Amino acid sequence: PRVLQERHIKLPNIKPLNEYIAYTKENKLGLGNPSLEEFLNQNSKDLAIYKLLGWSEAVNRMFPHISAKIPPFDKVKECLELMAQYADILIVSKTPYADLANYWEAQGIAEYVQIIAGQEMGSKGHHIEVAKKAGKYGGTSWL
């Protein structure tokens, strides 16, 4: 607190952020711009949430430019190829779908996965539940 006072830094109120997170949990939504926009439609007077959405949109716009310069980890392609022989691979990320799909395609590794799910498509927990309900997975089939 002392350093913040000395530098005249005021931390933002995190109550709106906590309310947004609670909203996504209550409505079984993933964290991301689509749910943030939905939350804003119901809480349109909260400037902090507008700022959060603006920041998130800016980060998403930068992703393709930054990620294009970052190759997958060494041996990822070989590992995915081996894993794909024994498992269905799902990619679930807080990154927008279009950016994920473009990156995985450009790196030549999309062919090894069954599903690429971005932030618009729900949480990791949601995807696990959907796959379980599909009937193919259950019990010890999951990691």
mmCIF file with all atom_site columns, N, CA and C in Angstrom, residues 28-35 92-98 116-127:
data_model
loop_
_atom_site.group_PDB
_atom_site.id
_atom_site.type_symbol
_atom_site.label_atom_id
_atom_site.label_alt_id
_atom_site.label_comp_id
_atom_site.label_asym_id
_atom_site.label_entity_id
_atom_site.label_seq_id
_atom_site.pdbx_PDB_ins_code
_atom_site.Cartn_x
_atom_site.Cartn_y
_atom_site.Cartn_z
_atom_site.occupancy
_atom_site.B_iso_or_equiv
_atom_site.pdbx_formal_charge
_atom_site.auth_seq_id
_atom_site.auth_comp_id
_atom_site.auth_asym_id
_atom_site.auth_atom_id
_atom_site.pdbx_PDB_model_num
ATOM 1  N N  . LYS A 1 28  ? -23.255 -20.372 -16.859 1.00 0.00 ? 28  LYS A N  1
ATOM 2  C CA . LYS A 1 28  ? -22.426 -21.392 -17.514 1.00 0.00 ? 28  LYS A CA 1
ATOM 3  C C  . LYS A 1 28  ? -21.839 -20.883 -18.827 1.00 0.00 ? 28  LYS A C  1
ATOM 4  N N  . LEU A 1 29  ? -21.242 -19.700 -18.739 1.00 0.00 ? 29  LEU A N  1
ATOM 5  C CA . LEU A 1 29  ? -20.601 -19.073 -19.886 1.00 0.00 ? 29  LEU A CA 1
ATOM 6  C C  . LEU A 1 29  ? -19.097 -19.063 -19.683 1.00 0.00 ? 29  LEU A C  1
ATOM 7  N N  . GLY A 1 30  ? -18.367 -19.062 -20.760 1.00 0.00 ? 30  GLY A N  1
ATOM 8  C CA . GLY A 1 30  ? -16.925 -18.915 -20.671 1.00 0.00 ? 30  GLY A CA 1
ATOM 9  C C  . GLY A 1 30  ? -16.561 -17.450 -20.486 1.00 0.00 ? 30  GLY A C  1
ATOM 10 N N  . LEU A 1 31  ? -15.378 -17.210 -19.952 1.00 0.00 ? 31  LEU A N  1
ATOM 11 C CA . LEU A 1 31  ? -14.877 -15.849 -19.864 1.00 0.00 ? 31  LEU A CA 1
ATOM 12 C C  . LEU A 1 31  ? -14.392 -15.451 -21.250 1.00 0.00 ? 31  LEU A C  1
ATOM 13 N N  . GLY A 1 32  ? -14.759 -14.292 -21.709 1.00 0.00 ? 32  GLY A N  1
ATOM 14 C CA . GLY A 1 32  ? -14.336 -13.831 -23.028 1.00 0.00 ? 32  GLY A CA 1
ATOM 15 C C  . GLY A 1 32  ? -15.228 -12.707 -23.503 1.00 0.00 ? 32  GLY A C  1
ATOM 16 N N  . ASN A 1 33  ? -14.895 -12.172 -24.649 1.00 0.00 ? 33  ASN A N  1
ATOM 17 C CA . ASN A 1 33  ? -15.630 -11.011 -25.152 1.00 0.00 ? 33  ASN A CA 1
ATOM 18 C C  . ASN A 1 33  ? -17.121 -11.254 -25.336 1.00 0.00 ? 33  ASN A C  1
ATOM 19 N N  . PRO A 1 34  ? -17.557 -12.401 -25.857 1.00 0.00 ? 34  PRO A N  1
ATOM 20 C CA . PRO A 1 34  ? -19.004 -12.586 -26.018 1.00 0.00 ? 34  PRO A CA 1
ATOM 21 C C  . PRO A 1 34  ? -19.772 -12.487 -24.697 1.00 0.00 ? 34  PRO A C  1
ATOM 22 N N  . SER A 1 35  ? -19.263 -13.144 -23.654 1.00 0.00 ? 35  SER A N  1
ATOM 23 C CA . SER A 1 35  ? -19.968 -13.074 -22.368 1.00 0.00 ? 35  SER A CA 1
ATOM 24 C C  . SER A 1 35  ? -19.788 -11.702 -21.723 1.00 0.00 ? 35  SER A C  1
ATOM 25 N N  . VAL A 1 92  ? -8.964  -26.195 -26.244 1.00 0.00 ? 92  VAL A N  1
ATOM 26 C CA . VAL A 1 92  ? -9.912  -25.231 -25.683 1.00 0.00 ? 92  VAL A CA 1
ATOM 27 C C  . VAL A 1 92  ? -9.085  -24.082 -25.118 1.00 0.00 ? 92  VAL A C  1
ATOM 28 N N  . SER A 1 93  ? -9.387  -22.880 -25.582 1.00 0.00 ? 93  SER A N  1
ATOM 29 C CA . SER A 1 93  ? -8.575  -21.729 -25.204 1.00 0.00 ? 93  SER A CA 1
ATOM 30 C C  . SER A 1 93  ? -9.431  -20.486 -25.017 1.00 0.00 ? 93  SER A C  1
ATOM 31 N N  . LYS A 1 94  ? -8.904  -19.534 -24.298 1.00 0.00 ? 94  LYS A N  1
ATOM 32 C CA . LYS A 1 94  ? -9.560  -18.235 -24.133 1.00 0.00 ? 94  LYS A CA 1
ATOM 33 C C  . LYS A 1 94  ? -9.255  -17.311 -25.311 1.00 0.00 ? 94  LYS A C  1
ATOM 34 N N  . THR A 1 95  ? -8.508  -17.798 -26.273 1.00 0.00 ? 95  THR A N  1
ATOM 35 C CA . THR A 1 95  ? -8.206  -17.039 -27.488 1.00 0.00 ? 95  THR A CA 1
ATOM 36 C C  . THR A 1 95  ? -9.398  -17.141 -28.436 1.00 0.00 ? 95  THR A C  1
ATOM 37 N N  . PRO A 1 96  ? -9.685  -16.102 -29.208 1.00 0.00 ? 96  PRO A N  1
ATOM 38 C CA . PRO A 1 96  ? -10.780 -16.208 -30.179 1.00 0.00 ? 96  PRO A CA 1
ATOM 39 C C  . PRO A 1 96  ? -10.550 -17.353 -31.168 1.00 0.00 ? 96  PRO A C  1
ATOM 40 N N  . TYR A 1 97  ? -11.641 -18.013 -31.544 1.00 0.00 ? 97  TYR A N  1
ATOM 41 C CA . TYR A 1 97  ? -11.564 -19.188 -32.415 1.00 0.00 ? 97  TYR A CA 1
ATOM 42 C C  . TYR A 1 97  ? -10.789 -18.917 -33.703 1.00 0.00 ? 97  TYR A C  1
ATOM 43 N N  . ALA A 1 98  ? -11.107 -17.849 -34.403 1.00 0.00 ? 98  ALA A N  1
ATOM 44 C CA . ALA A 1 98  ? -10.463 -17.589 -35.698 1.00 0.00 ? 98  ALA A CA 1
ATOM 45 C C  . ALA A 1 98  ? -8.948  -17.510 -35.551 1.00 0.00 ? 98  ALA A C  1
ATOM 46 N N  . ILE A 1 116 ? -11.126 -27.520 -32.226 1.00 0.00 ? 116 ILE A N  1
ATOM 47 C CA . ILE A 1 116 ? -10.450 -26.310 -31.765 1.00 0.00 ? 116 ILE A CA 1
ATOM 48 C C  . ILE A 1 116 ? -11.566 -25.382 -31.298 1.00 0.00 ? 116 ILE A C  1
ATOM 49 N N  . ALA A 1 117 ? -11.572 -25.066 -30.018 1.00 0.00 ? 117 ALA A N  1
ATOM 50 C CA . ALA A 1 117 ? -12.646 -24.247 -29.448 1.00 0.00 ? 117 ALA A CA 1
ATOM 51 C C  . ALA A 1 117 ? -12.070 -22.969 -28.848 1.00 0.00 ? 117 ALA A C  1
ATOM 52 N N  . GLY A 1 118 ? -12.540 -21.850 -29.333 1.00 0.00 ? 118 GLY A N  1
ATOM 53 C CA . GLY A 1 118 ? -12.109 -20.558 -28.825 1.00 0.00 ? 118 GLY A CA 1
ATOM 54 C C  . GLY A 1 118 ? -13.018 -20.048 -27.729 1.00 0.00 ? 118 GLY A C  1
ATOM 55 N N  . GLN A 1 119 ? -12.729 -18.836 -27.283 1.00 0.00 ? 119 GLN A N  1
ATOM 56 C CA . GLN A 1 119 ? -13.447 -18.245 -26.151 1.00 0.00 ? 119 GLN A CA 1
ATOM 57 C C  . GLN A 1 119 ? -14.945 -18.130 -26.385 1.00 0.00 ? 119 GLN A C  1
ATOM 58 N N  . GLU A 1 120 ? -15.347 -18.045 -27.643 1.00 0.00 ? 120 GLU A N  1
ATOM 59 C CA . GLU A 1 120 ? -16.767 -17.886 -27.941 1.00 0.00 ? 120 GLU A CA 1
ATOM 60 C C  . GLU A 1 120 ? -17.555 -19.170 -27.702 1.00 0.00 ? 120 GLU A C  1
ATOM 61 N N  . MET A 1 121 ? -16.842 -20.267 -27.551 1.00 0.00 ? 121 MET A N  1
ATOM 62 C CA . MET A 1 121 ? -17.480 -21.584 -27.533 1.00 0.00 ? 121 MET A CA 1
ATOM 63 C C  . MET A 1 121 ? -17.651 -22.176 -26.146 1.00 0.00 ? 121 MET A C  1
ATOM 64 N N  . GLY A 1 122 ? -17.339 -21.436 -25.112 1.00 0.00 ? 122 GLY A N  1
ATOM 65 C CA . GLY A 1 122 ? -17.558 -21.934 -23.762 1.00 0.00 ? 122 GLY A CA 1
ATOM 66 C C  . GLY A 1 122 ? -16.276 -22.297 -23.039 1.00 0.00 ? 122 GLY A C  1
ATOM 67 N N  . SER A 1 123 ? -16.439 -22.707 -21.800 1.00 0.00 ? 123 SER A N  1
ATOM 68 C CA . SER A 1 123 ? -15.310 -23.009 -20.925 1.00 0.00 ? 123 SER A CA 1
ATOM 69 C C  . SER A 1 123 ? -14.780 -24.417 -21.168 1.00 0.00 ? 123 SER A C  1
ATOM 70 N N  . LYS A 1 124 ? -13.621 -24.692 -20.588 1.00 0.00 ? 124 LYS A N  1
ATOM 71 C CA . LYS A 1 124 ? -13.054 -26.040 -20.678 1.00 0.00 ? 124 LYS A CA 1
ATOM 72 C C  . LYS A 1 124 ? -13.988 -27.046 -20.017 1.00 0.00 ? 124 LYS A C  1
ATOM 73 N N  . GLY A 1 125 ? -14.532 -26.674 -18.879 1.00 0.00 ? 125 GLY A N  1
ATOM 74 C CA . GLY A 1 125 ? -15.478 -27.553 -18.190 1.00 0.00 ? 125 GLY A CA 1
ATOM 75 C C  . GLY A 1 125 ? -16.685 -27.866 -19.051 1.00 0.00 ? 125 GLY A C  1
ATOM 76 N N  . HIS A 1 126 ? -17.176 -26.858 -19.755 1.00 0.00 ? 126 HIS A N  1
ATOM 77 C CA . HIS A 1 126 ? -18.316 -27.053 -20.658 1.00 0.00 ? 126 HIS A CA 1
ATOM 78 C C  . HIS A 1 126 ? -17.974 -28.084 -21.731 1.00 0.00 ? 126 HIS A C  1
ATOM 79 N N  . HIS A 1 127 ? -16.806 -27.984 -22.318 1.00 0.00 ? 127 HIS A N  1
ATOM 80 C CA . HIS A 1 127 ? -16.421 -28.910 -23.388 1.00 0.00 ? 127 HIS A CA 1
ATOM 81 C C  . HIS A 1 127 ? -16.230 -30.335 -22.870 1.00 0.00 ? 127 HIS A C  1
#
